[in-house]
XYZ file of C-alpha atoms in Angstrom:
652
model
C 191.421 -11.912 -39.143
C 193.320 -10.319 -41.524
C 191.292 -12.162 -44.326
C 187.767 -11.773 -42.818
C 187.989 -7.833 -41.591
C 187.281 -6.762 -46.008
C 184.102 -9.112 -46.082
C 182.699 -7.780 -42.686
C 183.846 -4.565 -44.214
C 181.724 -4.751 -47.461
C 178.689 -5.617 -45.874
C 178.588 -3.072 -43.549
C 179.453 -0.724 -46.614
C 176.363 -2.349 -47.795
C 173.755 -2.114 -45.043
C 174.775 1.871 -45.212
C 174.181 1.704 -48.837
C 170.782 0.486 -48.331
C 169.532 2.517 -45.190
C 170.258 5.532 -47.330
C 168.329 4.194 -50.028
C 165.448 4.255 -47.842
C 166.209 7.588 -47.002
C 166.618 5.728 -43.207
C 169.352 7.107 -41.194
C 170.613 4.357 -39.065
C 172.139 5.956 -36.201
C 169.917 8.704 -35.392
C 169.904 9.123 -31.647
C 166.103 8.062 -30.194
C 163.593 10.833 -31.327
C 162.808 12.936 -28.346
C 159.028 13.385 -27.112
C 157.385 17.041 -26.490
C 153.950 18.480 -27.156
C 154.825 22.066 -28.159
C 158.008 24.541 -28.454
C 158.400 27.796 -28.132
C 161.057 27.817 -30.542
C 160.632 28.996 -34.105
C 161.487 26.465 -36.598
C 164.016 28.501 -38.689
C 164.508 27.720 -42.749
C 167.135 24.943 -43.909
C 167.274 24.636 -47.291
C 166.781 28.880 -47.844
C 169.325 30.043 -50.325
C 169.454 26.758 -51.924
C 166.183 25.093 -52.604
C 165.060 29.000 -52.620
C 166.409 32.134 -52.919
C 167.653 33.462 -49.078
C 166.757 37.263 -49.632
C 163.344 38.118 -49.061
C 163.289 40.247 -52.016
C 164.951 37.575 -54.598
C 162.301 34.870 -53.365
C 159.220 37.163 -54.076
C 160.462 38.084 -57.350
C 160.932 34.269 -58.267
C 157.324 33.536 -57.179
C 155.478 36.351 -58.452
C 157.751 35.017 -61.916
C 156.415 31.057 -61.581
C 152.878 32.384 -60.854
C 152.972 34.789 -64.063
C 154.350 31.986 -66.111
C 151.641 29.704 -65.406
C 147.806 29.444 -66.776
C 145.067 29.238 -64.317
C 142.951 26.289 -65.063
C 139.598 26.572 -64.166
C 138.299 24.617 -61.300
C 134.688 23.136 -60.859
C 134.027 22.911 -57.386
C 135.382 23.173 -53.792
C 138.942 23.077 -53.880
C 139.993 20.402 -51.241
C 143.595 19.985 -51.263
C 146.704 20.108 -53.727
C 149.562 17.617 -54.416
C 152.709 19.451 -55.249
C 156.565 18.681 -55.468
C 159.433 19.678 -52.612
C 162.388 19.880 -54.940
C 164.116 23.473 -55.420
C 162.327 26.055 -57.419
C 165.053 25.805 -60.401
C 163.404 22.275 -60.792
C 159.985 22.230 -59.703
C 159.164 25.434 -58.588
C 157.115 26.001 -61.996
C 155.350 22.609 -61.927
C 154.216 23.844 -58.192
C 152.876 27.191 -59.507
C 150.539 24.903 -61.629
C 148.629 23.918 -58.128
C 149.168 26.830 -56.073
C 147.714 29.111 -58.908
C 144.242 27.889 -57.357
C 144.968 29.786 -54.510
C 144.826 33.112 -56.659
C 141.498 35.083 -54.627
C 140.806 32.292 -52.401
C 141.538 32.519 -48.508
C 142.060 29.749 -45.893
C 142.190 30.132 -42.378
C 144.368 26.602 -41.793
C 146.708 24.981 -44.199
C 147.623 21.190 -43.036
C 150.782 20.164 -44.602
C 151.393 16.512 -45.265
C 154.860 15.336 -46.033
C 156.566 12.060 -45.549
C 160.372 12.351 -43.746
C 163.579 11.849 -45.890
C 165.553 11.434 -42.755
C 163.799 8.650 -40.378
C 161.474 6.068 -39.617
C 159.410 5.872 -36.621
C 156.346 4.841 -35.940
C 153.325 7.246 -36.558
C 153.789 10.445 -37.476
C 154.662 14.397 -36.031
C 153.283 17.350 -35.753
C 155.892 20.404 -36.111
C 154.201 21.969 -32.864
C 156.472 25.286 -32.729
C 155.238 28.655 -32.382
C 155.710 29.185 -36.173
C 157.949 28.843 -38.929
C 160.352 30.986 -40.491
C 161.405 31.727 -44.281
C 162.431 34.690 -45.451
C 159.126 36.518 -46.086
C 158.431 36.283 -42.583
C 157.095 33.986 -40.134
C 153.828 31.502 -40.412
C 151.969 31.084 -37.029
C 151.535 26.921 -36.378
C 147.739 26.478 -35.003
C 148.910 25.552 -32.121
C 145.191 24.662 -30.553
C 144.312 22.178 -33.753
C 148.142 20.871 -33.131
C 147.647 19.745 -29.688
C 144.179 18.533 -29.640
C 145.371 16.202 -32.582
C 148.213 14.986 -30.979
C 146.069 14.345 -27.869
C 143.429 12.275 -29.929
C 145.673 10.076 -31.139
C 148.672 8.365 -29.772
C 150.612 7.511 -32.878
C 150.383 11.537 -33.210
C 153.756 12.592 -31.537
C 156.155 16.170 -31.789
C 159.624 15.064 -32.539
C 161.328 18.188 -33.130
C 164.308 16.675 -34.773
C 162.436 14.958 -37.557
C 161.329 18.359 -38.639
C 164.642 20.354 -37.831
C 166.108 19.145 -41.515
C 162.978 18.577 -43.551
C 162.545 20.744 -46.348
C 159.633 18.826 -48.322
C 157.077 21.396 -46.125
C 159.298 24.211 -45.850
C 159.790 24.570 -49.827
C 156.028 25.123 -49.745
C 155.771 27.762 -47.123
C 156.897 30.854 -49.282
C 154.311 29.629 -52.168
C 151.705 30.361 -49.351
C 152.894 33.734 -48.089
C 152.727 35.271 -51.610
C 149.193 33.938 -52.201
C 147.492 34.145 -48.728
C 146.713 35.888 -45.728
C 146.115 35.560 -42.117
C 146.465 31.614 -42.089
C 147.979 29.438 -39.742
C 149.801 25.921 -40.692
C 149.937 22.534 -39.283
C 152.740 20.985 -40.370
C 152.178 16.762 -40.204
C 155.006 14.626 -41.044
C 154.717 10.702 -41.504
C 156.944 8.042 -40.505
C 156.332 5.400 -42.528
C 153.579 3.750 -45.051
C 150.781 2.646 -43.643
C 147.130 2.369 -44.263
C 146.468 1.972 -40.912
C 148.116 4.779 -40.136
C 147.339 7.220 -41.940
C 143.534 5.880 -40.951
C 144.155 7.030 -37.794
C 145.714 9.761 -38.766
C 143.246 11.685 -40.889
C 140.756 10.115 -38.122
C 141.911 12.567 -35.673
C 142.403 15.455 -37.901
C 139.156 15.563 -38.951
C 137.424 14.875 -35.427
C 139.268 17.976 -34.417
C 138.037 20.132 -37.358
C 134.127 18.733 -36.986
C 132.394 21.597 -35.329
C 135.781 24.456 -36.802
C 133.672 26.901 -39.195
C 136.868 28.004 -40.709
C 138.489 26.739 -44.090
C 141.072 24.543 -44.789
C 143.335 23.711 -46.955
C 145.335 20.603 -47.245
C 148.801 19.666 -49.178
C 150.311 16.551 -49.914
C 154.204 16.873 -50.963
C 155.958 14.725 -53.030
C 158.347 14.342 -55.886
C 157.480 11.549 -58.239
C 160.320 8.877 -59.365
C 164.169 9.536 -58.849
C 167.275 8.678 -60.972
C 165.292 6.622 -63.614
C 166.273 7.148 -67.619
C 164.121 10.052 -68.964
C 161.445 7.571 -70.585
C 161.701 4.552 -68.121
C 160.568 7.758 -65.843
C 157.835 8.539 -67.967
C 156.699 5.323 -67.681
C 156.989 5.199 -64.154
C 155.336 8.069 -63.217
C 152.223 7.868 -65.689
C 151.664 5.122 -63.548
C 151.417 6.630 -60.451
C 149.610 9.757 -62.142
C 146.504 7.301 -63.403
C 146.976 5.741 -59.375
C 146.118 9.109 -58.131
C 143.901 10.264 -60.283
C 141.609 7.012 -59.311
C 140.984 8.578 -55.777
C 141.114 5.490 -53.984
C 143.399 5.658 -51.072
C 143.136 1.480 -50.516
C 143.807 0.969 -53.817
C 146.791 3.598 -54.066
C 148.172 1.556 -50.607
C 147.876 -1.827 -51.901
C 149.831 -1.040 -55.483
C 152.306 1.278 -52.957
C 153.125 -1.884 -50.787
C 153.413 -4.040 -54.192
C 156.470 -1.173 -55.192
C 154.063 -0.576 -58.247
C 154.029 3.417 -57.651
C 157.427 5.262 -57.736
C 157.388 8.246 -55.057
C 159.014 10.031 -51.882
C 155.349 11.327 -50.611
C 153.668 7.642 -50.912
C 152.460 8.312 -47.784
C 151.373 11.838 -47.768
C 149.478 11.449 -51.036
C 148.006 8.265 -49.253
C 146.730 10.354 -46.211
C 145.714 13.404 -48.454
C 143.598 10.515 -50.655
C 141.673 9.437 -47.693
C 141.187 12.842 -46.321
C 139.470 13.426 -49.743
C 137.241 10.580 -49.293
C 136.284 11.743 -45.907
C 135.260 14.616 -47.432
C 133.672 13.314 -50.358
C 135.743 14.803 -52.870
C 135.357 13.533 -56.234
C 137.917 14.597 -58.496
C 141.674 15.095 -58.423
C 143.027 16.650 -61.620
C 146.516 16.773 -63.081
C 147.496 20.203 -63.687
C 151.136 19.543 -64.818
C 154.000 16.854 -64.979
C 157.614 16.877 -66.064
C 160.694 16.060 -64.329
C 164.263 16.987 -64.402
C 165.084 16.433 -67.916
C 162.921 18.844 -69.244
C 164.878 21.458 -67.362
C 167.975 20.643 -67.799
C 168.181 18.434 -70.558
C 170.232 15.780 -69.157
C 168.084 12.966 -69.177
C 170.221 10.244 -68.074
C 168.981 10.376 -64.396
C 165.725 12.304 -63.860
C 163.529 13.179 -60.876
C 159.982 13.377 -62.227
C 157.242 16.550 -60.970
C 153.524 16.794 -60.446
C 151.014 19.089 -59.543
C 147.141 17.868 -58.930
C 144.193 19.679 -57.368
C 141.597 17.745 -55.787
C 137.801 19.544 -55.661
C 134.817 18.359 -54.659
C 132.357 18.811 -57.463
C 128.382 19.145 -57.053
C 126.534 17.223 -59.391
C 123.702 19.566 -58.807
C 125.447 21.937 -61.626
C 123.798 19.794 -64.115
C 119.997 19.996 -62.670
C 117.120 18.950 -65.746
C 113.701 18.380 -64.830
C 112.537 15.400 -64.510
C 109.880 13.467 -66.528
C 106.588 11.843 -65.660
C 105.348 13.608 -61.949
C 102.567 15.103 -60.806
C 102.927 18.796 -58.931
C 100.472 18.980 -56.096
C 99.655 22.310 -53.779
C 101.674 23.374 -50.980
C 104.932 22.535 -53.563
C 104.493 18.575 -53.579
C 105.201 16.260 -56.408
C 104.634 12.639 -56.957
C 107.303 10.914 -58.731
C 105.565 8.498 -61.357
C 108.543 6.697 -63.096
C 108.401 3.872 -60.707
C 106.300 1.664 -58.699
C 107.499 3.148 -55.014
C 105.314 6.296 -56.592
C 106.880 8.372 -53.672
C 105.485 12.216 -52.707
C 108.157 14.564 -52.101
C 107.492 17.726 -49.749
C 109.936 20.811 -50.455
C 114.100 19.240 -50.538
C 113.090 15.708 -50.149
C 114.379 12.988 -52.246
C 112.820 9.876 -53.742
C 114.567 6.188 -52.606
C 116.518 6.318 -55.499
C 118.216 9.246 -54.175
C 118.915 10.992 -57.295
C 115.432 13.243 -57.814
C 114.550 15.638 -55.856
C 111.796 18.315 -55.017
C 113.290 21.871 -55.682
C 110.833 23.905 -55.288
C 108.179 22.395 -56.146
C 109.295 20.507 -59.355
C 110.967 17.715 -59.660
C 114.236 17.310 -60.997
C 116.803 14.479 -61.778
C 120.719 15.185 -59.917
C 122.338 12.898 -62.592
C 121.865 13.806 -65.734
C 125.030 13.407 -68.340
C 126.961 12.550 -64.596
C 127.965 9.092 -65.093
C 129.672 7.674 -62.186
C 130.838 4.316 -64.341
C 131.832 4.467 -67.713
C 133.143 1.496 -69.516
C 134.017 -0.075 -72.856
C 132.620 -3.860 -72.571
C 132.256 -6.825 -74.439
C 128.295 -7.086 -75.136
C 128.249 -10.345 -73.404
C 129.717 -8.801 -69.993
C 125.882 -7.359 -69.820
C 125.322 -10.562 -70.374
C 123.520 -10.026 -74.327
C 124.208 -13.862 -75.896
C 122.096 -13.091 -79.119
C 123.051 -9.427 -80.349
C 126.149 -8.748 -82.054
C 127.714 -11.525 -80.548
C 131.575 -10.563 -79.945
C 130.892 -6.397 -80.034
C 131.648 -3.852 -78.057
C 129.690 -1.805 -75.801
C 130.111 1.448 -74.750
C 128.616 1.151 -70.565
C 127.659 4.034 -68.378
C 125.915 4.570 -65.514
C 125.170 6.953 -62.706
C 124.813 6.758 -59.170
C 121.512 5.588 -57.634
C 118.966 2.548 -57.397
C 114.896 2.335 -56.369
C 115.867 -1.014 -54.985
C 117.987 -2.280 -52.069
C 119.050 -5.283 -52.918
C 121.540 -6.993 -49.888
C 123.799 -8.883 -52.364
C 124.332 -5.943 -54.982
C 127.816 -6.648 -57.040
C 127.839 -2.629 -57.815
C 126.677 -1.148 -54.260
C 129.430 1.215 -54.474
C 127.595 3.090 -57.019
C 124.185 1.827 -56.577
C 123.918 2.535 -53.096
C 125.470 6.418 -52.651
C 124.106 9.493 -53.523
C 125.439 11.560 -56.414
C 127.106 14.083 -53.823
C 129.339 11.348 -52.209
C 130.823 9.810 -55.525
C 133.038 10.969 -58.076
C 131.439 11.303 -61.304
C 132.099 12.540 -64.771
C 130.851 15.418 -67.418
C 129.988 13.651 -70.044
C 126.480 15.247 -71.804
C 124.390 12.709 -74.046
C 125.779 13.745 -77.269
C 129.328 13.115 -75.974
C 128.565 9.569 -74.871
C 127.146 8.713 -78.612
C 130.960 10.646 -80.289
C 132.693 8.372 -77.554
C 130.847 5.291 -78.494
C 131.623 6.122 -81.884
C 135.235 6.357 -81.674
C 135.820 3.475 -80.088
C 134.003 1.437 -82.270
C 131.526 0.065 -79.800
C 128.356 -0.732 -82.013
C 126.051 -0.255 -78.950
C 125.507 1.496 -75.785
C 124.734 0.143 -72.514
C 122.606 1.780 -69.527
C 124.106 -0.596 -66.721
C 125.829 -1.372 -63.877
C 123.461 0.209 -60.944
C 119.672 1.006 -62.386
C 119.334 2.715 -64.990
C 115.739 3.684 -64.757
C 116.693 6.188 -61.973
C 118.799 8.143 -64.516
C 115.409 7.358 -66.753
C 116.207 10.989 -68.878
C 119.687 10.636 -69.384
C 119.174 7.337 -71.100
C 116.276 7.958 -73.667
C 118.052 11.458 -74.740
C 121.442 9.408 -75.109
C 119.237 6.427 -76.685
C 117.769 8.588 -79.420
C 120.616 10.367 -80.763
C 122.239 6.830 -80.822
C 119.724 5.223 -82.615
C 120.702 8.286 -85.309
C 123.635 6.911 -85.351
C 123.174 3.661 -86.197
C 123.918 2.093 -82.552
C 122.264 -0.491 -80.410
C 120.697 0.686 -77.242
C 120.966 -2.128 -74.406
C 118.870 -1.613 -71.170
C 120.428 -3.665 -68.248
C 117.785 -3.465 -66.038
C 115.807 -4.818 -62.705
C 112.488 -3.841 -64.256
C 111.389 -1.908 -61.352
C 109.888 1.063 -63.749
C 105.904 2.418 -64.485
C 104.343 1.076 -67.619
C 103.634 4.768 -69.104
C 107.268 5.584 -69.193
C 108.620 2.272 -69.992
C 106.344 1.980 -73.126
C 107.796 5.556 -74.109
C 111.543 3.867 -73.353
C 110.713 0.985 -75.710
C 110.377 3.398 -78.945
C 114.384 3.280 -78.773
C 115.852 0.265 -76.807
C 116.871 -2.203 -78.903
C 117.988 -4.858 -76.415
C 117.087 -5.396 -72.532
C 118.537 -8.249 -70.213
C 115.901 -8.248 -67.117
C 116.696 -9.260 -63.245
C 114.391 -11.282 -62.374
C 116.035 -11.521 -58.742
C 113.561 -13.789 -57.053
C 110.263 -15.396 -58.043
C 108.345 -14.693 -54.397
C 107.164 -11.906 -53.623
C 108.547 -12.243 -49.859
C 111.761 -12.693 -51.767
C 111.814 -9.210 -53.152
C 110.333 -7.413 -49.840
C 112.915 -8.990 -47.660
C 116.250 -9.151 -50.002
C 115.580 -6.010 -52.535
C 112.684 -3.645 -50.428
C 110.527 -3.801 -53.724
C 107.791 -6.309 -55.566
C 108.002 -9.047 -58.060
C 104.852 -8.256 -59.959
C 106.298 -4.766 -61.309
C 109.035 -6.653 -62.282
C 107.023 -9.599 -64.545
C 104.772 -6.738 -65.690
C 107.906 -5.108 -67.501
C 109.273 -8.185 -69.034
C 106.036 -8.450 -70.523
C 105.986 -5.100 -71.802
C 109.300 -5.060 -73.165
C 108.388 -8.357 -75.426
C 104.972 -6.879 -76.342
C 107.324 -3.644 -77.841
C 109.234 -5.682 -79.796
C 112.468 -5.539 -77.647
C 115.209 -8.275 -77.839
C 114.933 -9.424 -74.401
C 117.594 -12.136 -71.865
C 116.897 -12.593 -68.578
C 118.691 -13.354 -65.622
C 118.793 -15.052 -62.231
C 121.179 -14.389 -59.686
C 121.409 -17.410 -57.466
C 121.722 -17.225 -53.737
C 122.437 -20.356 -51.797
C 119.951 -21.350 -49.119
C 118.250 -18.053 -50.123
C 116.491 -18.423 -53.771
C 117.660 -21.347 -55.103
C 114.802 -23.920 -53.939
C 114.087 -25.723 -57.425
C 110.460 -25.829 -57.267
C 109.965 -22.360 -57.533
C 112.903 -21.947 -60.214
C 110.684 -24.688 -62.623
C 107.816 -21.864 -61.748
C 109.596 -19.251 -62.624
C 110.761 -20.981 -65.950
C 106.903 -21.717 -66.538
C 105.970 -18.165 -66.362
C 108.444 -17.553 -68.689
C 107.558 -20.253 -71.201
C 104.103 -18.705 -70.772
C 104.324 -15.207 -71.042
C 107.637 -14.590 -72.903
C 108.270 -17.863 -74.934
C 110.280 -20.308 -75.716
C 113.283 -18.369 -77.137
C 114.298 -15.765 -74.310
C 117.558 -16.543 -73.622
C 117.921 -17.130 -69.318
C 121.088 -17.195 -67.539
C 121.433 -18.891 -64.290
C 124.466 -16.841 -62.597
C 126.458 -17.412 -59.986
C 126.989 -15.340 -56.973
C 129.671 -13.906 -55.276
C 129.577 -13.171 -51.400
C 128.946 -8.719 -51.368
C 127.752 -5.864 -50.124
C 125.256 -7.277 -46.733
C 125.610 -10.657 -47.606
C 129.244 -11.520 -47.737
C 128.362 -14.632 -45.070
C 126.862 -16.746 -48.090
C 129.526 -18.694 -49.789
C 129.853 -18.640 -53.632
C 126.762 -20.590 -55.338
C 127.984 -24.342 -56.451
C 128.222 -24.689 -59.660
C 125.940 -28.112 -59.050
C 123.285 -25.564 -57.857
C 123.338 -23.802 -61.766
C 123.321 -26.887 -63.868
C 120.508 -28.554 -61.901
C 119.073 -24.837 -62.612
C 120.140 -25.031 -65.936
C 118.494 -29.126 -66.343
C 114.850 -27.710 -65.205
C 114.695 -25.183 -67.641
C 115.461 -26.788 -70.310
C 113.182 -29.324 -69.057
C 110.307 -26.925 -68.898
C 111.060 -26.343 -72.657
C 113.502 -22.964 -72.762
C 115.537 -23.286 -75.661
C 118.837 -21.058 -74.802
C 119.759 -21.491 -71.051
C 123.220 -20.233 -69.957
C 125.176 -20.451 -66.554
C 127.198 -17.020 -66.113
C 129.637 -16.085 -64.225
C 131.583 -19.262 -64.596
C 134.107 -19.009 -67.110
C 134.470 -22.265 -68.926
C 131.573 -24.125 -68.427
C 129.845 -25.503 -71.493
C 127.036 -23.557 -70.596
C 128.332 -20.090 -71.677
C 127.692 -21.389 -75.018
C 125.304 -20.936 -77.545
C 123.676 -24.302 -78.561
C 121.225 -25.280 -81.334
C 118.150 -26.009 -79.967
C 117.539 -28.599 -82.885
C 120.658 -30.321 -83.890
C 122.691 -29.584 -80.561
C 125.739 -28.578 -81.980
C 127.601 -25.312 -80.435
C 126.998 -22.464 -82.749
C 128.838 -19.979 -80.717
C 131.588 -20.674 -78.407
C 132.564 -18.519 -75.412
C 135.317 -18.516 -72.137
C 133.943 -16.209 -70.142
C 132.521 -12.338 -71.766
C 134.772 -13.645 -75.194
C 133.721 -15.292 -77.956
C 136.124 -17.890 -79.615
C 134.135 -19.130 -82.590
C 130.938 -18.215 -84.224
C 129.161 -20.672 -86.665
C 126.359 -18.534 -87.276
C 125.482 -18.385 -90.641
C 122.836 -15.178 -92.022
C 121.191 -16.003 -88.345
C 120.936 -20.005 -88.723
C 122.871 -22.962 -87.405
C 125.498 -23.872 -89.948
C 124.409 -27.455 -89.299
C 121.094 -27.810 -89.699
C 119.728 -24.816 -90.854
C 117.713 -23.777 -87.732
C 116.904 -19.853 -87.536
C 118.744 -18.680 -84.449
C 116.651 -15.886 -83.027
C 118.665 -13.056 -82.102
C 119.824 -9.185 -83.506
C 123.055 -10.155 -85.549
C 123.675 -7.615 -87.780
């Protein structure tokens, strides 16, 4: 016994070891169950996260707020993310986010930590009468409290999980200085879980529907602990970008890979999807350092962060819209595409992006890009202009169609209001393109008609520049204004979705013929035009009326449009299909060329022989691709190196 009692010995050594680790204490007696106290929560890190005297601790806030630059905020200030360590070390870096506060008043603060000291399932509500620091007490809303905790059951009040906590109480004094006459509900999570905190911010916000009061909400959290000083840096820029991306799934899924170094993962989670609820649309960094920039050891380092998320309105950036009609009684017709719709007073058009304000018409999106992207030109997909380029991509939210299979119905499908979306004026998306070396700028992604004045002010000061304009488009746009657009697009790759007009009534709410009246138009103009079919199995892809469709095209468009056949991927309404077979493209690909198309591709199919570029003549491959790259390109001065053939196409 004598030999096994040190091995025994060393593991349990070990299991301790790793419970604290977690921050998991091990023998904690069972939490106990209650729904309120009469108690008040008294302070347990005062006179050493803070200063104990009541005087000393106003002195070293009023100090961190006067140290500290208020940055102007756009926007309905939502919530804050700000560190628990003491004030010596991130006390500053938390004036960064409570300096927003300066002038503003809230009638409920929600506090959102994650506990150091347990797991349990779900999550607690500090239900006491209030809580103490030294400046006095803060009154818990007890009401909002209990009606939470009675919504959901995963919503308990364990006193002793808040009885040593200190990543809410650090904040508390931050909030006396700067507020008045507010009440706090202090929430404190259990675990990781995006279930949970689902539920969780579920029940919060069913309690506040109907509450005309304001609230505030704050997620606490220190970043990574006890890394080097630039392994930390690494770490934590990491997490900063995760944030920053407001997407509370995505922050989950890289938290449960251990991509995302934090103590708060799960308040920062539930404060993420609170701002989604509430269709905030940006969260800002207003400061980061860690340990090491205090105190200059930076062997071992905890890192800091402050962020403020707001909810923006993309109305600040209102500009009449082009091509309507004003009627009496403050109407206006929308002309820019075939739906034509008349707009009383507030009303919208389908799109959902231009509006009726009294009585004119304006556009909600312009220089508000949603999407904004640096792409290889063949991602669009462009085969026959500056093969290999970049492309500088934008787009905004909105679409006049409603198509049930849309790849990009995140952003297609949402109004301006309920997405984040980005300042970024015409002239600034020409200097961007610019410095990144993209030789051409692309209006993609959802429709790009619907942000119809955005895109021709951005297109002519790019064509100044010497850049490409590329119009990604499903056609569904008037003749007037598309002839006007024409002047400075340089390239177009056209949707042709369906070649029935029951096809585009049923799938996309809109018509073919606009459609094949606009890929005429654009080839009349003299604009390098690719089409594309998206192919639907059991839906579109019957092969007599592909052959039609290739007809029309020979007919109308000619010979040397280049046609992609691409494959689709179960989204948006119809996620039932199954992916299109690859058989189903080729025999596409076989009647085409049949029916005397020259350059027929198969996208979204990296690989195939297809994504190249053939000569129609010889047949040898004048410019290979895997997937949106290009591995070799033959061309020589526009011609097939082989034979001499003119390749038609923009390549210089």
């Amino acid at each position: 016994m004598r030999k096994i009692f040190p091995f025994f010995f060393i593991i349990f050594l070990l299991i301790l070891i790793s419970f604290s680790s977690y921050n998991i204490n091990p023998f904690a007696e069972e939490l106990t169950e209650i729904n309120y106290s009469e108690e008040i929560r008294k302070p347990v890190v005062s006179g050493t996260f803070y200063p104990g005297s009541a005087e000393e601790l106003k002195e070293k806030i009023e100090n961190l707020l006067n140290k500290v630059e208020k940055e102007e905020l756009k926007g309905e200030l939502i919530g804050l993310i700000v560190p628990h360590a003491g004030y010596d070390y991130s006390g500053e870096i938390a004036a960064y986010a409570y300096k927003q506060l300066e002038g503003k008043n809230f009638n409920t603060v929600i506090l959102i930590g994650e506990s150091h000291y347990f797991r349990f399932p779900g999550a607690s509500i500090g239900n006491y009468q209030s809580y103490q620091t030294p400046l006095g007490e803060v009154e818990v809303d007890n009401d909002l409290a209990i009606n939470i905790i009675k919504y959901e059951e995963a919503i308990k009040f364990y006193p002793r999980v808040h009885q040593g906590e200190h990543s809410l109480e650090v904040q508390l004094p931050f909030l006396q200085t700067l507020l008045r006459d507010f009440k706090i509900v202090p929430i404190i999570l259990g675990g990781r879980s995006s279930k949970l905190s689902s539920k969780i911010v579920k029940a919060i916000l069913q309690e506040l529907e109907g509450r005309d009061e304001k609230i505030l909400f704050i997620a606490s959290t220190d970043l990574s602990h006890f890394y080097p000083y630039q392994t930390a840096l690494q770490l934590d820029n990491l997490t900063i970008k995760a944030i920053e991306k407001l997407d509370s799934d995505s922050f989950y899924q890289g938290l449960s890979y251990g991509n995302y170094y934090l103590c708060g993962g799960a308040a920062v989670g539930t404060l993420l999807k609170i701002a989604e609820n509430l269709k905030a649309n940006q969260v800002k960094l207003l400061k980061y350092a860690n340990s090491g920039d205090i105190t200059e050891d930076k062997s071992r380092v905890v890192g800091y962060a402050a962020f403020v998320i707001s909810k923006n309105n993309p109305q600040l950036n209102l500009k009449e819209a082009y091509y309507y009609l004003e009627f009496e009684d403050s109407e206006v017709q929308c002309l820019l595409c075939p739906r034509k719709c008349i707009l009383t007073e507030g009303q919208r058009g389908i799109c959902g992006v231009r509006q009726n304000i009294k009585g004119k018409l304006y556009t909600l999106v312009y220089g508000r890009p949603v999407a904004v992207h640096i792409d290889p030109i063949e991602k669009k997909p462009i085969s026959h202009v500056l093969p290999g380029s970049k492309s500088f991509s934008i787009a905004t939210a909105g679409c006049n169609l409603s198509c049930r299979f849309c790849h990009n119905w995140q952003i297609s499908q949402v109004l301006p209001e309920d997405i984040r979306s980005y300042d970024l004026p015409p002239e600034k998306v020409v200097q961007l393109a610019l410095e990144n070396n993209c030789q051409s700028i692309a209006y993609t992604y959802s429709e790009p008609t619907i942000f119809y004045e955005y895109m021709i002010e951005t297109a002519k000061l790019a064509r100044e520049k010497g850049l490409k304009n590329i119009y990604v488009t499903s056609g569904y746009i008037n003749p007037e204004p598309l002839r006007e657009l024409c002047k400075y697009i340089d390239v177009a790759n056209l949707d042709i979705k369906g070649f029935t007009e029951d096809y585009y009534l049923k799938y996309c709410l809109g018509e073919l013929q606009p459609v094949l009246e606009s890929a005429k138009i654009m080839k009349e103009e003299g604009v390098w035009l690719e089409l594309t079919n998206l192919i639907l199995p059991t839906i579109n892809d019957d092969m007599a009326k592909i052959r039609e469709m290739c007809e029309w095209i020979i007919k109308n468009l000619g010979p040397d449009v280049p046609l992609y056949f691409s494959r689709f991927s179960p989204a948006y309404k119809m996620i039932h299909l199954p992916h299109t077979p690859v058989e189903t493209l080729e025999k596409a690909r076989e009647i085409a060329q049949e029916v005397g198309l020259h350059y027929v591709y198969i996208g979204n199919v990296a690989g195939n022989p297809a994504e190249h570029t053939y000569c129609p003549k010889c047949g040898r491959i004048i410019i290979q691709r895997v997937g949106y790259f290009v591995t070799s390109n033959n061309l020589d001065q526009g011609k097939c190196p082989f034979c001499g053939e003119q390749i038609p196409g923009i390549w210089k």
